[in-house]
Short mmCIF file of C-alpha atoms in Angstrom, two decimals:
data_model
loop_
_atom_site.label_atom_id
_atom_site.label_comp_id
_atom_site.label_asym_id
_atom_site.label_seq_id
_atom_site.Cartn_x
_atom_site.Cartn_y
_atom_site.Cartn_z
CA UNK A 1 -53.64 -15.77 -90.59
CA UNK A 2 -50.68 -16.22 -89.26
CA UNK A 3 -47.51 -18.43 -89.82
CA UNK A 4 -46.49 -21.40 -88.15
CA UNK A 5 -42.65 -21.44 -86.89
CA UNK A 6 -41.03 -24.82 -86.41
CA UNK A 7 -37.95 -25.61 -84.09
CA UNK A 8 -36.54 -27.77 -81.60
CA UNK A 9 -36.58 -25.89 -78.55
CA UNK A 10 -38.63 -22.75 -77.77
CA UNK A 11 -37.62 -20.78 -74.54
CA UNK A 12 -40.52 -18.59 -73.56
CA UNK A 13 -38.87 -15.43 -71.69
CA UNK A 14 -35.45 -13.92 -72.55
CA UNK A 15 -34.42 -13.12 -68.99
CA UNK A 16 -31.66 -14.96 -66.80
CA UNK A 17 -33.04 -18.36 -66.54
CA UNK A 18 -34.04 -18.33 -70.15
CA UNK A 19 -30.87 -16.96 -71.70
CA UNK A 20 -28.60 -19.47 -69.68
CA UNK A 21 -30.43 -22.37 -71.20
CA UNK A 22 -30.21 -21.06 -74.84
CA UNK A 23 -26.29 -20.45 -74.39
CA UNK A 24 -25.92 -23.75 -72.65
CA UNK A 25 -28.10 -25.90 -75.62
CA UNK A 26 -26.41 -23.84 -78.26
CA UNK A 27 -22.82 -24.68 -76.64
CA UNK A 28 -23.34 -28.34 -76.05
CA UNK A 29 -26.18 -28.97 -78.86
CA UNK A 30 -25.32 -26.57 -81.77
CA UNK A 31 -27.22 -28.43 -84.13
CA UNK A 32 -30.60 -27.35 -82.26
CA UNK A 33 -32.78 -24.64 -83.66
CA UNK A 34 -33.44 -22.94 -80.47
CA UNK A 35 -35.52 -19.63 -80.44
CA UNK A 36 -35.96 -17.37 -77.29
CA UNK A 37 -39.18 -15.34 -77.50
CA UNK A 38 -39.37 -12.42 -75.56
CA UNK A 39 -42.20 -9.80 -75.19
CA UNK A 40 -39.41 -6.90 -74.67
CA UNK A 41 -37.14 -5.30 -77.63
CA UNK A 42 -34.29 -6.48 -75.60
CA UNK A 43 -32.98 -9.69 -73.42
CA UNK A 44 -32.02 -9.76 -70.10
CA UNK A 45 -34.83 -6.83 -68.70
CA UNK A 46 -32.44 -4.18 -66.40
CA UNK A 47 -30.56 -6.10 -63.65
CA UNK A 48 -27.67 -6.71 -62.02
CA UNK A 49 -26.96 -10.04 -60.93
CA UNK A 50 -24.30 -10.97 -58.65
CA UNK A 51 -22.79 -14.25 -57.25
CA UNK A 52 -19.68 -15.49 -54.89
CA UNK A 53 -17.73 -17.68 -56.82
CA UNK A 54 -18.76 -20.80 -54.76
CA UNK A 55 -22.63 -20.28 -56.07
CA UNK A 56 -21.23 -21.84 -59.31
CA UNK A 57 -19.22 -25.19 -59.92
CA UNK A 58 -15.97 -25.38 -61.17
CA UNK A 59 -17.05 -27.40 -64.26
CA UNK A 60 -19.87 -25.13 -64.81
CA UNK A 61 -18.00 -21.60 -65.24
CA UNK A 62 -18.28 -22.12 -68.57
CA UNK A 63 -21.64 -20.91 -68.91
CA UNK A 64 -21.46 -18.16 -66.70
CA UNK A 65 -17.75 -16.60 -67.82
CA UNK A 66 -18.68 -14.59 -70.70
CA UNK A 67 -21.51 -12.76 -69.12
CA UNK A 68 -19.27 -11.73 -65.93
CA UNK A 69 -18.69 -7.83 -66.05
CA UNK A 70 -17.30 -7.24 -62.57
CA UNK A 71 -14.97 -9.32 -60.23
CA UNK A 72 -13.57 -8.63 -56.67
CA UNK A 73 -11.52 -10.91 -54.28
CA UNK A 74 -13.39 -10.22 -51.38
CA UNK A 75 -16.29 -8.19 -49.63
CA UNK A 76 -17.18 -6.44 -46.27
CA UNK A 77 -20.25 -6.42 -44.20
CA UNK A 78 -20.98 -4.08 -41.62
CA UNK A 79 -23.56 -4.26 -38.25
CA UNK A 80 -23.87 -1.95 -35.10
CA UNK A 81 -22.06 -4.54 -33.28
CA UNK A 82 -19.87 -6.01 -36.31
CA UNK A 83 -17.57 -4.99 -38.95
CA UNK A 84 -15.77 -7.77 -41.01
CA UNK A 85 -13.96 -8.18 -44.24
CA UNK A 86 -14.31 -11.58 -46.05
CA UNK A 87 -11.78 -12.99 -48.07
CA UNK A 88 -14.16 -14.66 -51.36
CA UNK A 89 -14.42 -14.03 -54.83
CA UNK A 90 -17.73 -12.13 -55.57
CA UNK A 91 -18.85 -11.34 -59.43
CA UNK A 92 -21.51 -9.44 -61.27
CA UNK A 93 -23.42 -10.00 -64.59
CA UNK A 94 -25.26 -6.97 -66.06
CA UNK A 95 -28.55 -7.46 -68.52
CA UNK A 96 -26.70 -5.56 -71.05
CA UNK A 97 -23.53 -8.10 -71.17
CA UNK A 98 -26.76 -11.23 -70.93
CA UNK A 99 -28.38 -9.64 -74.16
CA UNK A 100 -24.99 -9.01 -76.38
CA UNK A 101 -23.59 -12.59 -75.59
CA UNK A 102 -26.90 -13.84 -76.60
CA UNK A 103 -26.72 -11.97 -79.62
CA UNK A 104 -23.43 -12.54 -80.78
CA UNK A 105 -23.18 -16.44 -79.93
CA UNK A 106 -26.79 -17.33 -81.37
CA UNK A 107 -27.99 -17.00 -85.22
CA UNK A 108 -30.41 -14.09 -85.82
CA UNK A 109 -32.96 -16.73 -86.35
CA UNK A 110 -32.88 -17.75 -82.48
CA UNK A 111 -34.43 -14.36 -81.49
CA UNK A 112 -38.48 -13.28 -81.34
CA UNK A 113 -38.14 -9.76 -79.28
CA UNK A 114 -40.75 -7.64 -78.90
CA UNK A 115 -43.33 -10.65 -79.19
CA UNK A 116 -46.38 -11.38 -76.79
CA UNK A 117 -47.29 -14.46 -75.85
CA UNK A 118 -50.96 -15.57 -75.47
CA UNK A 119 -50.65 -19.40 -74.39
CA UNK A 120 -48.03 -22.13 -73.89
CA UNK A 121 -48.02 -25.81 -74.08
CA UNK A 122 -45.49 -28.77 -73.58
CA UNK A 123 -44.76 -28.40 -77.85
CA UNK A 124 -46.57 -25.16 -78.68
CA UNK A 125 -46.12 -21.23 -78.07
CA UNK A 126 -48.94 -19.03 -79.71
CA UNK A 127 -48.47 -15.41 -80.24
CA UNK A 128 -50.68 -12.41 -79.59
CA UNK A 129 -49.63 -11.55 -83.44
CA UNK A 130 -51.42 -14.72 -84.67
CA UNK A 131 -47.78 -16.92 -85.36
CA UNK A 132 -47.78 -20.17 -83.76
CA UNK A 133 -44.03 -21.67 -82.29
CA UNK A 134 -44.39 -25.72 -83.10
CA UNK A 135 -41.48 -26.94 -80.82
CA UNK A 136 -40.24 -30.57 -79.98
CA UNK A 137 -40.12 -28.84 -76.65
CA UNK A 138 -40.81 -25.81 -74.69
CA UNK A 139 -39.45 -24.32 -71.71
CA UNK A 140 -41.04 -21.52 -69.80
CA UNK A 141 -39.00 -18.99 -68.00
CA UNK A 142 -41.41 -16.26 -67.79
CA UNK A 143 -41.05 -15.38 -64.23
CA UNK A 144 -42.65 -16.69 -61.01
CA UNK A 145 -46.35 -18.48 -61.24
CA UNK A 146 -48.72 -17.96 -58.64
CA UNK A 147 -46.77 -16.65 -55.74
CA UNK A 148 -50.14 -16.27 -53.41
CA UNK A 149 -49.87 -19.88 -52.95
CA UNK A 150 -46.99 -20.06 -51.20
CA UNK A 151 -46.05 -18.27 -47.53
CA UNK A 152 -43.92 -15.41 -48.36
CA UNK A 153 -42.05 -12.41 -46.81
CA UNK A 154 -40.17 -10.18 -49.65
CA UNK A 155 -36.71 -8.71 -50.24
CA UNK A 156 -37.42 -5.42 -51.84
CA UNK A 157 -34.85 -2.98 -53.68
CA UNK A 158 -34.06 -0.11 -55.53
CA UNK A 159 -30.47 0.40 -56.65
CA UNK A 160 -28.90 3.31 -58.64
CA UNK A 161 -25.53 3.28 -60.31
CA UNK A 162 -24.04 6.60 -59.35
CA UNK A 163 -21.19 8.60 -61.17
CA UNK A 164 -18.97 10.26 -58.65
CA UNK A 165 -17.72 13.63 -59.13
CA UNK A 166 -14.19 11.95 -57.28
CA UNK A 167 -13.07 8.57 -56.65
CA UNK A 168 -14.37 6.90 -53.80
CA UNK A 169 -11.32 4.80 -52.79
CA UNK A 170 -13.71 1.82 -51.88
CA UNK A 171 -11.90 -1.55 -53.79
CA UNK A 172 -14.59 -4.14 -52.77
CA UNK A 173 -18.21 -4.51 -52.46
CA UNK A 174 -20.39 -3.64 -49.04
CA UNK A 175 -22.55 -6.84 -49.59
CA UNK A 176 -24.61 -5.55 -46.60
CA UNK A 177 -24.61 -2.35 -44.44
CA UNK A 178 -26.99 -2.50 -41.75
CA UNK A 179 -25.41 0.29 -39.86
CA UNK A 180 -28.27 2.47 -41.24
CA UNK A 181 -31.70 3.38 -40.08
CA UNK A 182 -33.73 0.02 -39.43
CA UNK A 183 -36.97 0.85 -41.68
CA UNK A 184 -39.43 -1.64 -42.71
CA UNK A 185 -38.14 -4.80 -41.44
CA UNK A 186 -34.35 -5.22 -41.92
CA UNK A 187 -33.04 -3.08 -44.24
CA UNK A 188 -29.33 -2.93 -45.33
CA UNK A 189 -27.60 -1.01 -47.88
CA UNK A 190 -25.29 -3.06 -50.99
CA UNK A 191 -22.78 -1.36 -52.58
CA UNK A 192 -20.59 -2.46 -55.61
CA UNK A 193 -17.46 -0.44 -56.92
CA UNK A 194 -17.91 -0.68 -60.85
CA UNK A 195 -14.78 1.62 -61.53
CA UNK A 196 -12.76 4.60 -59.26
CA UNK A 197 -15.50 7.00 -60.05
CA UNK A 198 -18.81 4.71 -60.27
CA UNK A 199 -20.86 3.32 -57.37
CA UNK A 200 -23.68 1.26 -57.66
CA UNK A 201 -26.06 1.67 -54.42
CA UNK A 202 -28.77 -0.52 -53.51
CA UNK A 203 -31.15 -0.10 -50.43
CA UNK A 204 -32.80 -3.24 -49.70
CA UNK A 205 -35.32 -4.17 -47.05
CA UNK A 206 -36.29 -7.83 -45.68
CA UNK A 207 -40.22 -6.74 -45.54
CA UNK A 208 -43.65 -8.04 -44.80
CA UNK A 209 -44.91 -6.47 -47.94
CA UNK A 210 -43.62 -6.19 -51.44
CA UNK A 211 -44.43 -2.25 -51.88
CA UNK A 212 -41.92 -0.44 -52.97
CA UNK A 213 -41.88 3.62 -52.52
CA UNK A 214 -39.31 4.44 -55.10
CA UNK A 215 -38.86 7.83 -54.26
CA UNK A 216 -38.26 7.25 -50.63
CA UNK A 217 -35.44 4.82 -51.63
CA UNK A 218 -34.32 7.04 -53.90
CA UNK A 219 -33.68 9.74 -51.16
CA UNK A 220 -32.35 7.46 -48.64
CA UNK A 221 -29.39 6.48 -51.28
CA UNK A 222 -28.76 10.05 -51.70
CA UNK A 223 -28.31 10.45 -48.13
CA UNK A 224 -26.36 7.15 -47.88
CA UNK A 225 -23.57 8.84 -50.44
CA UNK A 226 -23.64 12.19 -48.80
CA UNK A 227 -23.09 10.44 -45.51
CA UNK A 228 -20.03 8.87 -47.02
CA UNK A 229 -18.86 12.16 -48.59
CA UNK A 230 -19.37 10.70 -52.31
CA UNK A 231 -20.28 13.93 -54.44
CA UNK A 232 -22.82 12.72 -57.08
CA UNK A 233 -22.25 13.70 -60.58
CA UNK A 234 -25.54 11.88 -62.11
CA UNK A 235 -27.51 8.46 -61.63
CA UNK A 236 -26.68 6.61 -64.81
CA UNK A 237 -29.13 3.64 -64.14
CA UNK A 238 -31.89 2.61 -61.69
CA UNK A 239 -33.46 -0.52 -60.99
CA UNK A 240 -35.97 -2.01 -58.61
CA UNK A 241 -37.31 -5.63 -57.81
CA UNK A 242 -39.00 -7.86 -55.36
CA UNK A 243 -38.00 -11.00 -54.55
CA UNK A 244 -40.25 -13.77 -52.68
CA UNK A 245 -38.48 -15.47 -49.25
CA UNK A 246 -40.25 -18.44 -49.06
CA UNK A 247 -41.29 -19.27 -45.42
CA UNK A 248 -43.74 -22.33 -46.33
CA UNK A 249 -46.10 -23.86 -48.82
CA UNK A 250 -46.91 -27.09 -51.12
CA UNK A 251 -44.46 -27.22 -53.97
CA UNK A 252 -46.97 -29.04 -56.18
CA UNK A 253 -49.63 -26.57 -55.95
CA UNK A 254 -46.85 -23.84 -56.85
CA UNK A 255 -45.69 -25.74 -59.91
CA UNK A 256 -49.52 -26.57 -61.40
CA UNK A 257 -50.35 -22.88 -60.88
CA UNK A 258 -48.25 -22.01 -64.35
CA UNK A 259 -49.38 -25.26 -66.32
CA UNK A 260 -48.75 -28.77 -64.75
CA UNK A 261 -47.20 -30.42 -67.95
CA UNK A 262 -45.12 -27.50 -69.44
CA UNK A 263 -41.40 -27.24 -68.56
CA UNK A 264 -40.28 -24.63 -66.54
CA UNK A 265 -36.97 -22.87 -65.22
CA UNK A 266 -36.18 -20.00 -62.99
CA UNK A 267 -38.73 -18.23 -60.76
CA UNK A 268 -41.51 -20.15 -62.58
CA UNK A 269 -40.08 -23.30 -61.32
CA UNK A 270 -39.41 -22.33 -57.83
CA UNK A 271 -35.55 -22.60 -58.51
CA UNK A 272 -34.83 -19.40 -55.96
CA UNK A 273 -32.78 -19.51 -52.68
CA UNK A 274 -35.61 -19.52 -50.19
CA UNK A 275 -33.55 -17.21 -47.57
CA UNK A 276 -32.26 -14.88 -50.58
CA UNK A 277 -34.48 -15.03 -53.14
CA UNK A 278 -31.29 -15.62 -55.79
CA UNK A 279 -31.66 -17.90 -58.71
CA UNK A 280 -28.73 -17.17 -60.36
CA UNK A 281 -26.92 -20.63 -59.45
CA UNK A 282 -29.76 -22.71 -59.72
CA UNK A 283 -30.35 -20.93 -63.35
CA UNK A 284 -26.81 -21.99 -64.04
CA UNK A 285 -27.42 -25.67 -62.58
CA UNK A 286 -30.21 -25.96 -64.42
CA UNK A 287 -29.26 -24.86 -67.47
CA UNK A 288 -26.24 -27.29 -67.86
CA UNK A 289 -28.80 -30.27 -66.34
CA UNK A 290 -30.85 -29.57 -69.53
CA UNK A 291 -27.96 -29.02 -72.12
CA UNK A 292 -26.80 -33.00 -71.17
CA UNK A 293 -30.55 -34.63 -71.81
CA UNK A 294 -30.73 -36.52 -74.65
CA UNK A 295 -34.76 -36.38 -75.12
CA UNK A 296 -35.84 -32.92 -75.39
CA UNK A 297 -39.44 -33.89 -76.14
CA UNK A 298 -42.04 -31.85 -74.41
CA UNK A 299 -42.92 -34.38 -72.35
CA UNK A 300 -39.77 -35.42 -71.09
CA UNK A 301 -38.49 -31.57 -70.84
CA UNK A 302 -41.27 -31.43 -68.16
CA UNK A 303 -40.93 -34.42 -66.24
CA UNK A 304 -37.20 -33.60 -65.96
CA UNK A 305 -37.61 -29.86 -64.70
CA UNK A 306 -40.44 -30.99 -62.32
CA UNK A 307 -38.20 -33.58 -60.69
CA UNK A 308 -35.25 -31.28 -60.95
CA UNK A 309 -37.52 -28.10 -59.14
CA UNK A 310 -38.85 -30.62 -56.73
CA UNK A 311 -35.64 -31.69 -55.48
CA UNK A 312 -34.00 -28.63 -55.04
CA UNK A 313 -37.62 -27.71 -53.02
CA UNK A 314 -36.87 -30.47 -50.55
CA UNK A 315 -33.37 -29.16 -49.92
CA UNK A 316 -34.64 -25.54 -49.29
CA UNK A 317 -36.52 -26.94 -46.01
CA UNK A 318 -33.80 -25.59 -43.86
CA UNK A 319 -33.95 -22.48 -45.62
CA UNK A 320 -37.18 -22.36 -45.11
CA UNK A 321 -37.35 -22.94 -42.01
CA UNK A 322 -34.77 -19.92 -41.31
CA UNK A 323 -37.08 -17.55 -43.08
CA UNK A 324 -40.00 -18.51 -41.17
CA UNK A 325 -38.02 -17.61 -37.90
CA UNK A 326 -36.76 -14.47 -39.33
CA UNK A 327 -40.07 -12.99 -40.52
CA UNK A 328 -42.60 -14.84 -37.89
CA UNK A 329 -40.10 -15.35 -34.37
CA UNK A 330 -39.46 -11.81 -33.48
CA UNK A 331 -39.36 -8.05 -33.68
CA UNK A 332 -38.93 -6.95 -37.52
CA UNK A 333 -37.01 -3.92 -36.42
CA UNK A 334 -34.78 -6.46 -34.70
CA UNK A 335 -34.43 -8.74 -37.66
CA UNK A 336 -30.96 -7.31 -38.31
CA UNK A 337 -29.58 -9.23 -35.06
CA UNK A 338 -30.37 -12.61 -36.74
CA UNK A 339 -28.10 -11.53 -39.50
CA UNK A 340 -25.45 -10.21 -37.50
CA UNK A 341 -25.04 -13.40 -35.95
CA UNK A 342 -25.06 -15.41 -38.84
CA UNK A 343 -21.93 -13.28 -40.45
CA UNK A 344 -19.72 -13.89 -37.13
CA UNK A 345 -19.36 -17.35 -38.40
CA UNK A 346 -16.87 -19.28 -40.52
CA UNK A 347 -17.03 -17.64 -43.74
CA UNK A 348 -16.92 -21.31 -45.64
CA UNK A 349 -20.22 -21.96 -43.86
CA UNK A 350 -21.27 -18.65 -44.87
CA UNK A 351 -20.32 -19.08 -48.31
CA UNK A 352 -21.90 -22.67 -48.65
CA UNK A 353 -25.32 -21.00 -47.25
CA UNK A 354 -25.42 -18.81 -49.89
CA UNK A 355 -25.25 -21.54 -52.46
CA UNK A 356 -27.92 -23.35 -50.60
CA UNK A 357 -25.41 -26.20 -49.92
CA UNK A 358 -25.10 -26.09 -46.18
CA UNK A 359 -23.76 -29.27 -44.79
CA UNK A 360 -25.33 -30.89 -41.66
CA UNK A 361 -22.75 -29.54 -39.38
CA UNK A 362 -23.17 -26.12 -40.84
CA UNK A 363 -26.63 -26.10 -39.67
CA UNK A 364 -26.35 -27.57 -36.36
CA UNK A 365 -23.80 -24.39 -36.14
CA UNK A 366 -26.34 -22.24 -37.56
CA UNK A 367 -28.69 -23.13 -34.82
CA UNK A 368 -26.71 -23.67 -31.58
CA UNK A 369 -26.13 -21.07 -29.25
CA UNK A 370 -27.89 -18.02 -27.86
CA UNK A 371 -30.98 -17.30 -30.32
CA UNK A 372 -31.66 -13.94 -31.60
CA UNK A 373 -35.00 -14.38 -31.56
CA UNK A 374 -37.40 -15.15 -28.31
CA UNK A 375 -36.89 -19.16 -27.50
CA UNK A 376 -40.84 -19.59 -27.40
CA UNK A 377 -41.41 -17.49 -30.84
CA UNK A 378 -38.61 -19.93 -32.23
CA UNK A 379 -40.45 -22.87 -31.18
CA UNK A 380 -43.70 -21.93 -32.18
CA UNK A 381 -42.23 -21.33 -35.85
CA UNK A 382 -40.51 -24.67 -35.82
CA UNK A 383 -44.05 -26.50 -35.50
CA UNK A 384 -45.33 -24.49 -38.90
CA UNK A 385 -45.36 -25.75 -42.31
CA UNK A 386 -41.79 -24.38 -42.96
CA UNK A 387 -40.31 -27.70 -43.53
CA UNK A 388 -42.65 -28.90 -45.78
#
C-alpha cells in the first residue's frame, strides 16, 4: 500500500503553466507547501516559448524575467509583396531554463518527477505507484482537454537549432518568412538567432490537419538554410508541436471534458490565443492572479480558474471569428494574403493583437478595407458559431 503525501497545493503537470504557477505561489506565498507532479523525469518538456514584450504586463514581468534566455529589440517579417522590420521587444524562454529556475527556487520536496498520475480530484491526486497526494487544492495543468469538442484548425511545426560553420549575420528574429513555397495551408519559416553561429529555424503551417511529416519538414529546413548560404555543422536539438487554432465551440463543454469541478490552467483551461495557439501570456496572467488569492481550497480554485478562463474565452470571440475566416473563407494556398495584409497595419495594433488585447478601433481597422478573402465566403463564416 502506498503512502499519503499532504500539501497545500498540488500542481499536476510541470510544463509552462504549472511551472509558472509554482514559481508565483512560492514567491508570493513562501509559507505554502506546493508540490509539482510530473510524469517526465524533468520539468518543462522540450520547448522554446517566445513572446513580445507587450504580451506581459510590466507589473507581471518579475515572474517571467528569470526564465528569459534571449532578448531582441526588433524583428522582421517577409511576404511575397512585403518585407518589413518592426521595432518591438521579443524574448525567448526554454524548457531547460524553466527546469533550472524551478529547481533553484523551490525546495526539493516540491518535486515529484517521473510520477504517473491515474486520477485527479479537487483535493487529491492518485499516482500509479500507489501513493496519494492529499492537498487542500489541486490545479490540473496536464495539457489540453478533449479538443474534439471544439471547431479547430492547427498550427503545426518542426523546429531545429542549427550550429553553423560561419556566423549568419542576422541580428534580429524573423517571426514570419512566407516567401517560401505555400504547402499544406499557410506556411512560413521562423528564425531565432540564438548566437552568431546558432540559429533556431522552425518550419510552420496553419493547416487543416494536425499530422506532421517530420522527415519532410526536416528536409525543408535544410533546404531553407542552404538557400541562405548557412553551412550547417550539426543539428543541436529538434522539437515538434501542434497547437490548436480555435474557430468556434462551446467553452463549458470543453471545460467539463477534463473534469467539471477541478481547477485547471494552461491549455487544459482553454487559455491560449485563438489565432496563434500561444499560451505564455495567459499562463503568466493566471499564475500571478492565483498567487493573489487568499482561498486556495479545491472548491475555490476550481471556481476561480473556471470563471477566469470563461472570461478569457468570451474576450476571444473576435479572434475566433478571424480564425474561422482564415480557415473557412478562402483557398488554403492563399491564406498568406490575410497575414500579409495584417502586417501592413500599425505596429502597436499588431502587438496588441498578439497579446489578445485588441481595442475596438483595432478590430474595426483589421476588418475594414478590401478583404483578402471572397466577400460571400466571409459573410457565410460570420454567420457561423465562431462568435460563441
